[in-house]
Coordinates of C-alpha atoms and ligand atoms in Angstrom, one line a residue:
M13 CA 73.2 129.4 89.0
K14 CA 74.1 127.6 85.8
T15 CA 75.8 130.1 83.2
A16 CA 75.2 129.4 79.7
A17 CA 78.2 129.7 77.7
S18 CA 76.2 131.2 74.5
G19 CA 77.7 134.4 73.5
F20 CA 75.0 134.7 70.7
S21 CA 74.2 138.0 69.8
P22 CA 70.7 139.2 70.5
L23 CA 68.8 140.1 67.4
I24 CA 70.2 143.9 67.4
S25 CA 70.1 146.0 64.3
V26 CA 71.5 149.6 64.6
D27 CA 70.1 152.5 62.3
R28 CA 73.1 154.7 61.6
S29 CA 70.9 157.7 60.1
A30 CA 68.5 157.8 63.1
A31 CA 68.5 160.7 65.5
K32 CA 69.0 158.3 68.5
P33 CA 72.7 157.5 69.5
L34 CA 74.3 154.4 68.7
Y35 CA 75.3 153.6 72.0
S36 CA 71.5 154.2 73.1
Q37 CA 69.9 152.0 70.3
I38 CA 72.2 149.1 71.7
Y39 CA 71.6 150.0 75.5
D40 CA 67.7 149.6 74.5
A41 CA 67.7 146.4 72.5
F42 CA 69.8 144.7 75.3
R43 CA 67.4 146.0 78.0
A44 CA 64.3 144.9 75.9
A45 CA 65.7 141.5 75.4
I46 CA 66.4 141.0 79.0
V47 CA 62.9 142.2 80.2
G48 CA 61.0 140.2 77.5
R49 CA 63.2 137.3 78.6
N50 CA 65.0 136.6 75.2
L51 CA 68.3 136.8 77.3
R52 CA 68.0 135.4 80.7
A53 CA 70.0 135.5 83.9
G54 CA 73.4 134.0 83.6
E55 CA 73.4 133.7 79.9
R56 CA 76.6 135.2 78.4
I57 CA 77.0 138.3 76.5
P58 CA 79.0 138.8 73.3
S59 CA 82.2 140.6 73.5
T60 CA 82.0 144.6 72.7
R61 CA 84.5 143.5 69.7
A62 CA 82.5 140.7 68.4
L63 CA 79.4 142.8 68.6
A64 CA 80.9 146.1 67.0
L65 CA 82.3 143.7 64.2
E66 CA 78.7 142.0 63.5
L67 CA 76.8 145.4 63.8
G68 CA 79.9 147.2 61.5
I69 CA 80.3 149.9 63.8
S70 CA 83.2 151.1 65.9
R71 CA 83.7 149.6 69.4
I72 CA 83.0 153.0 71.3
P73 CA 79.4 153.2 71.1
V74 CA 79.2 149.5 72.1
L75 CA 81.5 150.1 75.2
N76 CA 79.2 152.9 76.2
A77 CA 76.1 150.7 76.1
Y78 CA 78.0 147.9 77.9
A79 CA 79.2 150.1 80.8
Q80 CA 75.6 151.8 81.3
L81 CA 74.0 148.2 81.1
L82 CA 76.8 147.2 83.8
A83 CA 75.9 150.2 86.0
E84 CA 72.6 149.7 86.2
G85 CA 72.8 146.1 87.1
Y86 CA 71.4 144.4 84.1
F87 CA 75.0 143.1 83.2
T88 CA 78.0 141.6 85.4
S89 CA 81.3 141.1 84.4
R90 CA 83.7 138.3 85.4
S91 CA 87.4 139.3 85.0
G92 CA 88.7 136.8 82.2
S93 CA 85.2 135.3 81.4
G94 CA 83.3 138.4 80.0
S95 CA 80.0 139.7 80.5
F96 CA 76.8 138.0 81.7
V97 CA 73.2 138.8 82.1
S98 CA 73.2 139.5 86.1
T99 CA 71.5 136.8 88.2
S100 CA 70.3 139.4 90.5
L101 CA 67.6 140.0 87.7
L102 CA 66.2 136.4 88.9
G103 CA 63.4 137.9 91.0
R104 CA 62.3 140.2 88.3
Q105 CA 62.6 137.5 85.7
E106 CA 59.7 134.8 86.0
P107 CA 61.5 131.0 86.0
A108 CA 61.1 129.4 82.5
E109 CA 59.3 126.4 83.9
E110 CA 58.4 123.6 81.5
R111 CA 54.9 123.4 83.2
S112 CA 53.9 127.4 82.8
V113 CA 54.9 127.1 79.3
R114 CA 52.5 124.3 78.5
S115 CA 49.8 125.6 80.7
T116 CA 50.2 129.2 78.8
R117 CA 46.6 130.1 77.5
I118 CA 46.6 131.4 74.2
R119 CA 43.6 133.6 72.8
S120 CA 43.4 133.3 69.2
T121 CA 40.8 131.6 66.6
P122 CA 41.0 127.8 66.2
R123 CA 44.3 126.1 66.6
P124 CA 43.7 122.9 64.7
V125 CA 46.1 119.7 65.2
A126 CA 46.3 116.4 63.4
Q127 CA 43.7 113.9 64.8
R128 CA 46.4 111.4 65.6
C129 CA 47.5 113.7 68.2
S130 CA 44.4 113.1 70.4
L131 CA 45.0 109.2 69.7
L132 CA 48.1 109.0 71.6
P133 CA 48.0 109.2 75.4
R134 CA 49.5 112.3 77.1
Y135 CA 53.2 112.1 77.7
E136 CA 53.8 111.7 81.3
R137 CA 56.0 109.9 83.8
P138 CA 54.0 108.1 86.2
A139 CA 55.3 107.5 89.7
W140 CA 57.2 104.2 88.8
L141 CA 59.2 105.7 86.4
I142 CA 60.7 108.6 88.0
G143 CA 63.6 106.5 89.9
K144 CA 66.5 104.7 89.1
G145 CA 67.6 101.5 90.7
A146 CA 65.6 98.6 91.7
F147 CA 63.4 97.4 89.5
T148 CA 63.2 100.3 86.9
L149 CA 62.7 98.8 83.6
S150 CA 65.1 99.5 80.4
Q151 CA 68.2 100.0 82.5
T152 CA 71.4 98.3 81.6
A153 CA 74.5 97.9 83.8
V154 CA 76.2 101.1 82.5
D155 CA 78.7 101.2 85.1
A156 CA 80.1 97.4 83.5
F157 CA 80.3 99.1 80.3
P158 CA 83.8 99.4 78.7
F159 CA 83.8 103.1 78.6
H160 CA 87.5 103.6 78.4
V161 CA 87.5 101.2 75.1
W162 CA 84.5 103.3 74.0
S163 CA 85.9 106.6 74.6
K164 CA 89.1 105.8 73.1
L165 CA 87.3 104.6 69.8
V166 CA 85.5 108.1 69.8
A167 CA 88.8 109.7 70.2
R168 CA 90.4 107.9 67.4
Y169 CA 87.4 108.8 65.1
C170 CA 87.4 112.3 65.9
K171 CA 91.4 112.4 65.5
N172 CA 91.3 110.6 62.0
L173 CA 88.0 112.3 60.7
H174 CA 87.6 112.8 57.1
L175 CA 85.9 116.0 56.1
S176 CA 83.4 113.7 53.8
D177 CA 82.2 112.4 57.2
L178 CA 80.7 115.8 57.9
Q179 CA 78.3 115.5 54.9
Y180 CA 74.8 113.8 54.4
G181 CA 75.1 110.0 54.7
D182 CA 73.7 107.1 52.8
P183 CA 69.8 107.1 54.3
M184 CA 70.2 103.2 54.8
G185 CA 73.2 104.0 57.1
F186 CA 77.1 103.8 57.4
R187 CA 77.9 100.6 55.4
E188 CA 80.7 99.5 57.3
L189 CA 78.3 99.1 60.4
R190 CA 75.7 97.3 58.2
E191 CA 78.5 94.8 57.0
A192 CA 79.3 94.4 60.6
I193 CA 75.8 93.8 62.0
G194 CA 75.0 91.7 58.7
I195 CA 78.0 89.3 60.1
Y196 CA 76.6 89.3 63.8
L197 CA 72.9 88.6 62.6
R198 CA 73.7 85.9 60.3
A199 CA 76.0 84.1 62.7
A200 CA 74.2 84.8 66.1
R201 CA 70.4 85.2 65.5
S202 CA 70.2 83.0 62.0
V203 CA 68.9 86.1 60.2
R204 CA 69.0 85.7 56.6
C205 CA 70.5 88.9 55.3
E206 CA 73.0 91.0 53.2
W207 CA 74.2 94.1 54.4
S208 CA 72.3 95.9 51.6
Q209 CA 69.1 95.0 53.3
I210 CA 70.2 96.6 56.7
M211 CA 69.0 99.9 57.5
I212 CA 70.3 101.6 60.6
V213 CA 67.7 103.7 62.8
S214 CA 67.5 105.6 65.9
G215 CA 66.7 102.6 68.0
S216 CA 63.7 100.0 67.5
Q217 CA 61.1 102.8 67.9
Q218 CA 62.1 104.6 64.6
A219 CA 62.2 101.0 63.0
L220 CA 58.5 100.3 64.0
D221 CA 57.7 103.8 62.9
I222 CA 58.9 103.5 59.6
S223 CA 57.7 100.0 59.1
A224 CA 54.2 101.2 59.8
R225 CA 54.5 103.9 57.5
V226 CA 55.6 101.6 54.7
L227 CA 53.2 98.5 55.4
L228 CA 50.0 100.2 56.9
D229 CA 47.3 102.5 56.2
A230 CA 44.9 104.3 58.5
G231 CA 42.4 101.7 59.4
S232 CA 44.5 98.8 58.6
P233 CA 44.0 96.0 61.1
V234 CA 47.1 94.9 62.9
W235 CA 47.8 92.0 65.4
V236 CA 49.3 93.4 68.6
E237 CA 50.3 91.0 71.5
E238 CA 48.1 91.0 74.5
P239 CA 49.4 92.0 77.1
G240 CA 52.2 93.8 74.8
Y241 CA 54.7 96.6 74.4
W242 CA 52.9 99.9 74.7
L243 CA 55.1 101.8 72.5
T244 CA 54.4 99.6 69.6
R245 CA 50.7 99.9 70.7
E246 CA 51.2 104.0 70.7
M247 CA 53.2 104.0 67.3
L248 CA 50.4 102.0 65.6
S249 CA 47.7 104.1 67.0
A250 CA 49.4 107.0 66.0
A251 CA 49.4 105.6 62.5
G252 CA 45.6 105.4 62.7
C253 CA 45.7 101.5 62.5
R254 CA 43.2 99.2 63.9
L255 CA 44.6 97.3 66.7
V256 CA 43.6 93.8 67.3
P257 CA 44.9 92.6 70.4
V258 CA 45.7 88.7 70.0
P259 CA 46.4 86.8 73.5
V260 CA 49.7 85.1 74.3
D261 CA 50.4 82.1 76.3
D262 CA 53.2 79.9 77.2
D263 CA 53.9 79.3 73.7
G264 CA 53.8 83.0 72.7
L265 CA 51.2 84.5 70.4
D266 CA 48.3 82.6 69.7
V267 CA 48.0 82.3 66.1
S268 CA 44.5 80.6 65.9
A269 CA 43.0 83.2 68.3
G270 CA 44.4 86.0 65.9
I271 CA 43.0 84.1 62.8
K272 CA 39.5 83.8 64.3
Q273 CA 39.4 87.5 65.4
C274 CA 40.9 89.0 62.2
R275 CA 42.3 86.6 59.5
D276 CA 42.9 89.7 57.2
A277 CA 45.2 91.6 59.4
R278 CA 47.7 93.6 57.4
A279 CA 50.5 92.8 59.8
A280 CA 51.2 91.3 63.2
Y281 CA 53.6 92.8 65.4
V282 CA 55.5 90.2 67.6
A283 CA 58.6 89.7 69.9
P284 CA 58.9 85.8 69.3
S285 CA 62.3 85.5 71.0
H286 CA 61.0 87.0 74.4
Q287 CA 57.7 88.2 74.4
Y288 CA 57.2 91.4 76.3
P289 CA 56.2 91.6 79.2
L290 CA 55.3 87.9 79.8
G291 CA 58.5 86.6 78.4
A292 CA 57.4 83.5 76.4
T293 CA 59.5 82.1 73.7
M294 CA 57.4 81.6 70.7
S295 CA 57.5 77.6 70.2
A296 CA 58.5 76.0 66.7
S297 CA 54.9 75.0 65.7
R298 CA 53.5 78.6 66.4
R299 CA 56.4 80.1 64.3
L300 CA 55.4 78.2 61.4
Q301 CA 51.5 78.8 61.8
L302 CA 52.5 82.3 61.9
L303 CA 54.7 82.3 58.9
D304 CA 52.2 80.1 57.1
W305 CA 49.1 82.5 58.0
A306 CA 51.3 85.6 56.6
Q307 CA 51.9 84.0 53.5
R308 CA 48.2 82.8 52.6
A309 CA 46.6 86.1 54.0
G310 CA 49.2 88.3 52.3
S311 CA 50.2 90.0 55.4
W312 CA 53.5 91.0 57.1
I313 CA 54.9 90.0 60.3
V314 CA 57.5 92.6 62.2
E315 CA 59.5 90.9 64.7
D316 CA 60.7 92.8 67.3
D317 CA 64.1 91.0 68.8
Y318 CA 65.0 93.6 71.4
D319 CA 66.9 91.5 74.2
S320 CA 67.3 88.0 73.0
E321 CA 71.4 88.4 73.3
Y322 CA 70.7 87.8 76.9
R323 CA 69.5 84.2 77.4
F324 CA 70.6 82.3 80.2
D325 CA 69.7 78.6 80.5
S326 CA 70.2 77.7 77.0
K327 CA 71.7 79.3 73.7
P328 CA 69.8 82.2 72.0
I329 CA 66.9 81.3 70.1
A330 CA 67.2 81.7 66.2
S331 CA 65.2 84.8 64.9
L332 CA 61.9 84.1 63.3
Q333 CA 63.0 86.0 60.2
G334 CA 65.4 82.9 59.7
L335 CA 62.7 80.5 59.1
D336 CA 60.7 82.6 56.8
H337 CA 60.9 81.6 53.0
S338 CA 58.7 83.8 51.6
S339 CA 60.1 87.3 52.6
R340 CA 57.4 88.4 54.9
V341 CA 59.4 89.3 58.2
I342 CA 60.7 92.7 58.6
Y343 CA 63.3 92.0 61.3
I344 CA 64.0 94.6 64.2
G345 CA 66.9 94.9 66.6
T346 CA 68.6 97.4 69.0
F347 CA 71.8 98.1 70.7
S348 CA 69.6 99.8 73.5
K349 CA 69.6 96.5 75.8
V350 CA 72.8 95.1 74.7
L351 CA 75.0 98.1 75.1
F352 CA 73.3 101.2 76.6
P353 CA 69.7 103.0 75.7
S354 CA 71.2 106.4 75.2
L355 CA 72.8 105.5 72.1
R356 CA 69.9 105.3 70.1
V357 CA 71.1 102.9 67.5
G358 CA 69.0 100.0 66.2
Y359 CA 68.6 98.4 62.8
V360 CA 65.9 96.7 60.5
V361 CA 66.4 93.9 58.2
I362 CA 64.4 94.5 55.3
P363 CA 63.0 92.1 52.4
P364 CA 64.7 92.9 49.4
D365 CA 61.5 94.1 47.4
L366 CA 60.8 96.6 50.0
V367 CA 64.0 98.2 50.3
D368 CA 63.3 101.0 48.1
H369 CA 60.1 101.8 50.0
F370 CA 61.8 101.9 53.2
L371 CA 64.7 104.4 51.9
S372 CA 62.1 106.8 50.7
V373 CA 60.1 106.9 53.9
R374 CA 63.4 107.3 55.8
H375 CA 64.8 110.0 53.6
A376 CA 61.5 111.9 53.6
M377 CA 61.6 111.6 57.6
D378 CA 65.1 112.5 59.0
V379 CA 67.3 112.2 55.8
S380 CA 70.2 109.8 57.3
P381 CA 71.5 108.5 60.7
P382 CA 74.3 110.3 62.4
H383 CA 77.6 109.3 61.6
L384 CA 79.7 109.7 64.6
Y385 CA 78.2 106.8 66.5
Q386 CA 77.8 104.3 63.4
A387 CA 81.5 104.6 62.9
V388 CA 82.7 104.4 66.4
L389 CA 80.1 101.1 66.8
A390 CA 81.4 99.7 63.6
N391 CA 84.8 99.5 65.1
F392 CA 83.5 98.4 68.6
I393 CA 82.2 95.3 67.0
N394 CA 84.9 94.7 64.4
E395 CA 87.4 94.9 66.9
G396 CA 85.8 92.4 69.0
H397 CA 84.6 94.4 72.0
F398 CA 81.0 93.9 71.1
S399 CA 81.2 90.0 71.4
R400 CA 83.3 90.1 74.4
H401 CA 80.9 92.3 76.1
I402 CA 78.0 90.3 75.3
R403 CA 79.8 87.4 76.9
R404 CA 80.7 89.2 80.1
M405 CA 77.5 90.8 80.6
R406 CA 75.5 87.5 80.0
L407 CA 77.5 86.1 83.1
A408 CA 76.7 89.4 85.2
Y409 CA 72.9 89.5 84.2
G410 CA 72.6 85.7 84.8
E411 CA 73.8 86.6 88.3
R412 CA 71.3 89.3 89.0
R413 CA 68.6 87.0 87.3
E414 CA 69.3 84.2 89.7
I415 CA 69.8 86.3 92.9
L416 CA 66.3 87.8 92.1
V417 CA 64.5 84.5 91.3
D418 CA 66.0 83.1 94.6
C419 CA 64.7 86.1 96.7
I420 CA 61.4 85.9 95.2
E421 CA 60.9 82.5 95.9
K422 CA 62.3 82.9 99.6
E423 CA 60.3 86.0 100.4
F424 CA 56.9 85.1 98.5
G425 CA 56.9 81.1 98.2
S426 CA 54.0 80.4 95.8
L427 CA 52.3 84.0 96.5
L428 CA 53.9 85.4 93.4
Q429 CA 54.0 83.6 89.9
L430 CA 57.1 84.3 88.0
H431 CA 57.2 84.5 84.1
G432 CA 59.9 84.9 81.6
A433 CA 63.0 84.7 83.7
E434 CA 64.9 82.9 81.0
A435 CA 65.9 85.8 78.9
G436 CA 66.6 89.6 78.8
L437 CA 66.7 92.2 81.6
H438 CA 63.6 91.9 83.3
L439 CA 61.3 89.2 84.5
T440 CA 57.7 89.6 85.5
V441 CA 55.6 88.4 88.6
T442 CA 51.9 88.1 88.6
L443 CA 49.8 88.8 91.9
P444 CA 46.8 86.5 93.3
K445 CA 43.5 87.7 92.8
G446 CA 42.7 91.1 95.0
Y447 CA 45.8 93.1 94.5
R448 CA 46.0 96.0 92.2
D449 CA 49.2 96.6 90.6
R450 CA 49.1 100.3 89.8
A451 CA 48.0 101.2 93.5
I452 CA 50.9 99.3 94.7
S453 CA 53.3 100.8 92.5
A454 CA 52.2 104.2 93.4
R455 CA 52.8 103.2 96.9
A456 CA 56.4 101.5 96.3
S457 CA 57.5 104.9 94.3
R458 CA 57.1 106.4 97.8
R459 CA 59.7 104.2 99.2
S460 CA 62.0 104.6 96.0
L461 CA 61.1 101.1 94.9
W462 CA 60.2 101.2 91.2
L463 CA 57.6 98.5 90.2
W464 CA 56.3 98.8 86.4
P465 CA 52.6 97.7 86.8
L466 CA 51.7 94.7 84.2
S467 CA 48.0 95.8 83.7
P468 CA 48.6 99.0 81.6
A469 CA 50.2 96.6 78.9
Y470 CA 46.9 95.2 78.3
L471 CA 44.7 97.1 75.6
G472 CA 41.7 95.4 77.0
A473 CA 40.7 94.3 80.2
A474 CA 43.7 93.4 82.1
S475 CA 43.3 89.6 83.0
R476 CA 46.4 89.7 85.3
Q477 CA 47.8 91.9 87.9
G478 CA 51.5 92.0 88.4
F479 CA 54.8 93.9 88.0
I480 CA 57.5 93.8 85.4
L481 CA 60.9 94.0 87.3
G482 CA 63.8 95.3 85.5
F483 CA 67.2 94.0 86.8
G484 CA 69.7 95.4 84.4
G485 CA 70.3 98.6 86.5
V486 CA 70.5 96.7 89.9
T487 CA 73.7 95.5 91.5
P488 CA 73.4 92.0 93.0
A489 CA 74.2 93.5 96.6
E490 CA 71.1 95.5 96.1
I491 CA 68.6 92.8 95.2
P492 CA 67.9 91.2 98.6
T493 CA 67.1 94.5 100.2
A494 CA 64.8 95.6 97.2
V495 CA 63.0 92.3 97.5
R496 CA 62.4 92.8 101.0
K497 CA 60.9 96.2 100.5
L498 CA 58.6 94.7 97.9
R499 CA 57.3 92.2 100.5
E500 CA 56.7 95.0 103.1
V501 CA 55.0 97.2 100.3
L502 CA 52.8 94.1 99.4
M503 CA 52.2 92.4 102.6
P504 CA 52.7 95.2 105.1
E505 CA 51.0 93.5 108.0
R506 CA 52.9 90.2 107.6
S507 CA 56.3 92.0 107.1
R508 CA 56.2 93.4 110.7
Ligands
LIG619 C1 59.7 95.2 73.6 C2 60.7 96.0 73.3 N1 61.2 96.3 72.2 C3 62.3 97.4 72.0 C4 62.7 98.0 73.0 C5 64.1 98.9 72.8 O1 63.5 100.3 72.1 P1 64.5 101.1 71.7 O2 65.6 100.5 70.7 O3 63.8 102.0 70.9 O4 65.3 101.8 72.7 C6 62.4 97.7 74.4 C7 63.0 98.4 75.5 O5 62.5 98.4 76.6 C8 61.3 96.6 74.5 O6 60.8 96.8 75.7

């Protein structure tokens, strides 16, 4: 049984003028807190000294109350560690299951919530998202991350902490990190920017959200890629926008189709370097066409550049933002793929005239980003660890990608079509007619094979079925077995 090291005092007040003795008031308050489940089995109880001090009374009534609670089995004590709510009460205390909390029926007058809640699908984890390993999406090779360097930088930061670092920070983020990112983006991604245009956010998702709050109104028509990134769609739906699914082909977003469907869209959300999930790189002519449309229509382009550090057969593709001469592109990047996703650090390069709007919205949302990891990350980049890590990981992921492609070709021949294996940490395979990806994914999960189906990436009817296979978190040695398992799941009778 996990013990909580809280030692928080429950809300107890004692009335010195009451007829009821003090020890009895304290005993009743603890008993009520335990029976009412505000204090739970295994949780630490404050020391008698601390509680007496807090209540402003002598220690004796507290000692007496604790002695009785111990004698009756509500408390247990461990020498040297203090007193805890007894774990033998578990039977009498219902488990605090998340599900039972959610399904609690509350009888009352109407309990209205915002309409946008009903625009979002219920948050749940489908079968293919439960496990870790082949071929879970959005996993990085965390075992290859230089944690010894990272933890040294964290320790150094903590040792040299300035008291001013504990105060609220700049809503745009920590200047040193913004400068470091600016140097990286100009050199490696051909982004046109000054550090003062860069805002630090908690991953691309927050950047998408802030951009929608600044640029879009409820009902604004917005182009999204079809198929596309489901979290962009969910964020735009929550903002009440009208989603216009624009097809993608081997050249990326079909701009002419978008213009035909809705010329006056307020914005286009695109991933031109490595379209998600089909992996196309937007061609130069499409890029120019998209920029031209945005300039003529007075629209915005939000560029999601989430994983383009990892391109295997050629140099990384320059950003769309770098081609933009009319400041129509909002450029978003993240450290989720290039470092690790729980870091929750990303950035937005904002057109100069929009900086004040982004700043106001951000400040109203969450004031400013947390300081610790911004400072550590700035040092990680400035001391050369970041560029070294990218170089190393490009080779490591390149090897995984190559093994995966070889194994798929060997096991499946021309049955599966490969898409987007040139970059990033995933590739997509499409299935011949007759296969249903969701059903196969559910079947595969029962064998601990995690296949993200392609069809839910479509807003409209899915024109293809397939799987988006993440290879970031799979070791080269595991890949052949996992592909063989994929074959067994897909073609059970032929695999025997
Ligand atoms: C298309 C796309 N954009 C962005 C991200 C990264 O999001 P975040 O920075 O919020 O972790 C992902 C992660 O899988 C993605 O697939």
